[in-house]
XYZ file of C-alpha atoms in Angstrom:
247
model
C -13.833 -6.381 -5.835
C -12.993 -10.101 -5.060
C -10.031 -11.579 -6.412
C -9.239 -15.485 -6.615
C -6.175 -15.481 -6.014
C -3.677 -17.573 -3.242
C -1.555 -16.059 -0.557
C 0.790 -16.916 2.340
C -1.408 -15.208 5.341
C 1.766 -15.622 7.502
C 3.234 -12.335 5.776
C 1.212 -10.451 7.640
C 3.602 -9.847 11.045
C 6.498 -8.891 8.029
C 4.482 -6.024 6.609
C 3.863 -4.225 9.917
C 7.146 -4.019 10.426
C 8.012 -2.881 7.048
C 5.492 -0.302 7.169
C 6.651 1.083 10.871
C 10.195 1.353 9.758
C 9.874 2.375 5.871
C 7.643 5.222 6.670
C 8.938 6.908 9.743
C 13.203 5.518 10.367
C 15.659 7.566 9.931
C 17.756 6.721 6.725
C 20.722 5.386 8.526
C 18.053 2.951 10.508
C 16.674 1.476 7.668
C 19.933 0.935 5.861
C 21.033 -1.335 8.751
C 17.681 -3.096 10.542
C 17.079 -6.152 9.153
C 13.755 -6.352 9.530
C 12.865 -3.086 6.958
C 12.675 -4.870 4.169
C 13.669 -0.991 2.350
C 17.020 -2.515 1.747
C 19.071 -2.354 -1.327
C 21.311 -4.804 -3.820
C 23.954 -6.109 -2.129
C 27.343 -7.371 -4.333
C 28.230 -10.154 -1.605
C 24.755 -11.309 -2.040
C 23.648 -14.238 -4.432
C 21.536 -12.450 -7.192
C 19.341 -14.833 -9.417
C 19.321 -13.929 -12.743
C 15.987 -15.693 -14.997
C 14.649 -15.323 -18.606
C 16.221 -15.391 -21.671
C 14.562 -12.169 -23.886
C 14.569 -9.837 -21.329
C 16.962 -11.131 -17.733
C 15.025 -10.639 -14.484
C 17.304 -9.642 -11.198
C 15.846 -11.147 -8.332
C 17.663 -10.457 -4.964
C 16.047 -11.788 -1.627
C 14.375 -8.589 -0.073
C 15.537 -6.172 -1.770
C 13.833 -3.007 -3.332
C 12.693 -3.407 -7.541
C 11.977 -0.929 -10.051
C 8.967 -2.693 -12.225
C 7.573 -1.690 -15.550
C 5.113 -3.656 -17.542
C 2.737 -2.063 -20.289
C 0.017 -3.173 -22.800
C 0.462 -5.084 -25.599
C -0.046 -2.514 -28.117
C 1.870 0.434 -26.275
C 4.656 -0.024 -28.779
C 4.797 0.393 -32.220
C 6.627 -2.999 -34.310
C 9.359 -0.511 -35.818
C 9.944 0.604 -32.055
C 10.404 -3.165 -31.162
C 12.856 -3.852 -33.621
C 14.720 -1.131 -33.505
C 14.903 -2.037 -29.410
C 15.636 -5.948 -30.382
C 18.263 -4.858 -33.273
C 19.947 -2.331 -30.456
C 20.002 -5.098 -27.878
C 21.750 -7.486 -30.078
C 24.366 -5.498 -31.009
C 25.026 -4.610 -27.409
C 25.025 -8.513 -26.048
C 27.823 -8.819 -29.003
C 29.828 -6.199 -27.904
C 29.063 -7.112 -23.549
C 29.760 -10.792 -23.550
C 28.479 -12.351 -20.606
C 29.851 -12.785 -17.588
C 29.276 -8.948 -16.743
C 30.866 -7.147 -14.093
C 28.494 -4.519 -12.123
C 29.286 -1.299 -14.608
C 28.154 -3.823 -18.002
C 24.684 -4.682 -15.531
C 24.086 -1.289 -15.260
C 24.671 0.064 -18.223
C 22.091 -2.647 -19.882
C 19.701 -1.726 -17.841
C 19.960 1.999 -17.685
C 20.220 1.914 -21.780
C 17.392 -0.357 -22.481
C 15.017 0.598 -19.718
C 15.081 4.317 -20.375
C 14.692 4.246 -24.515
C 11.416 2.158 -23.439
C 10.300 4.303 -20.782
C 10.927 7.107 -23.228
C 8.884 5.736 -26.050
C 6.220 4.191 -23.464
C 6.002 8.068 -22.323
C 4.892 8.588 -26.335
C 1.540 7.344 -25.678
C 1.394 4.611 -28.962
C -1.458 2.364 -28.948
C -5.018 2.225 -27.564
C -4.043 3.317 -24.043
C -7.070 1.984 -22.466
C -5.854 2.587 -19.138
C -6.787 6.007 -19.348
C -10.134 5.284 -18.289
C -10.828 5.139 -14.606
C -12.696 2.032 -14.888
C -10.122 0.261 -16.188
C -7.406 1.606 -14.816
C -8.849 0.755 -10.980
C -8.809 -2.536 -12.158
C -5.418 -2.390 -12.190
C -4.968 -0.408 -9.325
C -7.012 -2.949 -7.175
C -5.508 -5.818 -8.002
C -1.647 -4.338 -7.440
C -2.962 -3.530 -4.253
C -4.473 -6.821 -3.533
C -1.049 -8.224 -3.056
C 0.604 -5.685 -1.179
C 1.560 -6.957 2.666
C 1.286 -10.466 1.615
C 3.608 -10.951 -1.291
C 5.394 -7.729 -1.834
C 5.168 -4.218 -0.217
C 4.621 -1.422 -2.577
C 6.314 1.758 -2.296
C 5.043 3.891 -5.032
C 3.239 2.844 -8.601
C 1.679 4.493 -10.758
C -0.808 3.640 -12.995
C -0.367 5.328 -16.655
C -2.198 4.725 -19.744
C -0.375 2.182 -21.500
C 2.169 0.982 -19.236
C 2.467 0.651 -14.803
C 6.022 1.552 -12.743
C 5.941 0.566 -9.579
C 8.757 0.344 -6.478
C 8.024 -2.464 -4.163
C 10.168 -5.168 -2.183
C 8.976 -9.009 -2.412
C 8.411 -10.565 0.935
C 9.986 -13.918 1.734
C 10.967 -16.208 -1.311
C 8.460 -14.425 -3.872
C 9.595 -12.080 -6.830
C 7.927 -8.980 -7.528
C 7.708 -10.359 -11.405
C 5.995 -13.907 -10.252
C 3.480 -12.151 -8.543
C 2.923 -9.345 -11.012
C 2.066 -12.280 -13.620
C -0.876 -13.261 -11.189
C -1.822 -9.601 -11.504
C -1.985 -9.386 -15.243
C -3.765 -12.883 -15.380
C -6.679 -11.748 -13.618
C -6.372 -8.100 -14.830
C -6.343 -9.268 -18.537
C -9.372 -11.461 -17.845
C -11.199 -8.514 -16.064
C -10.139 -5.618 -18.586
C -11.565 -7.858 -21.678
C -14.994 -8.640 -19.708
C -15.372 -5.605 -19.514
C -14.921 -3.982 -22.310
C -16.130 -6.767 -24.545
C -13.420 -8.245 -26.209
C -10.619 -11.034 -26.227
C -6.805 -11.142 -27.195
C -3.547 -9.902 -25.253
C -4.065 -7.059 -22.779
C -0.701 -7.267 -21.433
C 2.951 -7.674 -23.570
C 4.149 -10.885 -22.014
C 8.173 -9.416 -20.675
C 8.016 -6.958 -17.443
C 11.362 -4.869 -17.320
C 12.548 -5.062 -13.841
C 15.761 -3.705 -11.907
C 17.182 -3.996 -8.475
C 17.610 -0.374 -6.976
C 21.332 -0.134 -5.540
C 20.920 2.495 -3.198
C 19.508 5.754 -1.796
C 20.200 7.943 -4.879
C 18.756 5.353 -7.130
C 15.854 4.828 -5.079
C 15.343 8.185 -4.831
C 15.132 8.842 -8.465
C 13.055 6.584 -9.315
C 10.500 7.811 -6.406
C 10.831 11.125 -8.780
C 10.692 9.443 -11.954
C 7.306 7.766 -10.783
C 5.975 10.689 -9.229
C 6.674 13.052 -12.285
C 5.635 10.507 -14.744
C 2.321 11.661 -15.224
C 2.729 15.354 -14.790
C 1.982 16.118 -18.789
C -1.231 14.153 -18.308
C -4.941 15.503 -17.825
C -5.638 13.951 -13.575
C -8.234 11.618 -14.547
C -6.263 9.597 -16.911
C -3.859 8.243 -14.712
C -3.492 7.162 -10.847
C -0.657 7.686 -8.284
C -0.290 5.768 -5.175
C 2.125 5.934 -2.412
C 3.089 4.208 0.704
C 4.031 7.622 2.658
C 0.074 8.612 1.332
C -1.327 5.416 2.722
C 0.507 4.593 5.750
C -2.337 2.083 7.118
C -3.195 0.689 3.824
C -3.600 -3.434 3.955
C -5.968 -4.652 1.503
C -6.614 -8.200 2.417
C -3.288 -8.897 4.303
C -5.687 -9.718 7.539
């Protein structure tokens, strides 16, 4: 597959050494090199904060938690009920929030989607392989040249993924580039026009080993109710020498 899409080639010298020291350091090396790019939020750290709807955390290098799904994975009652919910949180959290009000938003609203994501609601076209390694392909076509990815999997309405952006890049710019092209592929294919993707991607910033860790588990397990052809797994640890057009 050939994908049109621009990248900084320079990246390249960044993602060897991510992949040298994410795969085989020690924990206590990677929480201190530099140079790992497997590093976590830091509170001293500037943190931009963009969107309106749904806020995306953006913190130079460090690890994300991604999940963006199709546009018809959720049902409008589920949507409104999420909106309604959200409101009357925002009235009772006014901004600014301190680091227990960030969390709690984005524990609260990110696992009542993942939940009803999990239901299976809407055509779920990425249950078939065709599709889906569209998908697949073109989240790989990025990695070691604007983020790394740790784990993602592929389910079939919605993608989680773990990766770190590389250099100035957010994993949520980039991803848009992905469902651009994927959205354009997917309705070539199967004949048809309209929305593939809902437009927001839920994103947060993984504050340490424990939360990394369990959301490594939460992607892994993800899929475990599911018959093995209707959804794909990938991992760094699996695919230590994986590039895809970072040369």
């Amino acid at each position: 597959m050939i994908l049109c899409m621009k990248d900084n080639k320079n990246n390249k010298a960044n993602f060897d050494v991510i992949q040298k020291h994410s795969i085989f350091a020690r924990k206590e090396r990677m929480e201190t090199s530099p140079h790992t790019l497997l590093q976590f939020v830091k509170k001293n750290e500037f943190i931009r904060i963009t969107g309106g709807t749904l806020p995306h955390w953006h913190q130079t290098g460090k690890v994300q938690f991604v999940t963006f799904r199709l546009a018809d994975s959720l049902p409008k009652a589920k949507l409104e009920e999420w909106k309604t919910l959200k409101t009357q949180w925002l009235e009772a959290h006014p901004k600014p929030w301190d680091d227990n009000a960030k969390r709690e938003y984005s524990l609260f609203f990110g696992e009542k989607m993942e939940g009803w994501l999990d239901a299976g609601h809407g055509s779920c076209i990425l249950q078939y392989e065709d599709v889906r390694k569209i998908v697949f392909d073109a989240l790989l076509f990025f990695h070691g040249r604007r983020y790394v990815l740790h784990h993602f999997v592929v389910m079939p309405n919605h993608v989680h993924l773990l990766a770190t952006p590389i250099g100035e890049d957010t994993v949520t710019r980039s991803l848009g580039s992905v469902k651009r092209f994927t959205s354009i592929a997917i309705n070539r294919m199967l004949g048809r026009s309209g929305a593939v993707w809902q437009r927001l991607v839920f994103d947060r910033l993984v504050r340490g080993w424990k939360d990394y860790e369990r959301y490594v588990n939460y992607i892994k397990s993800n899929p475990q109710a599911l018959p093995p052809n209707t959804y794909s797994l990938w991992s760094l640890i699996d695919n230590p020498t994986e590039k895809d057009n970072s040369e």
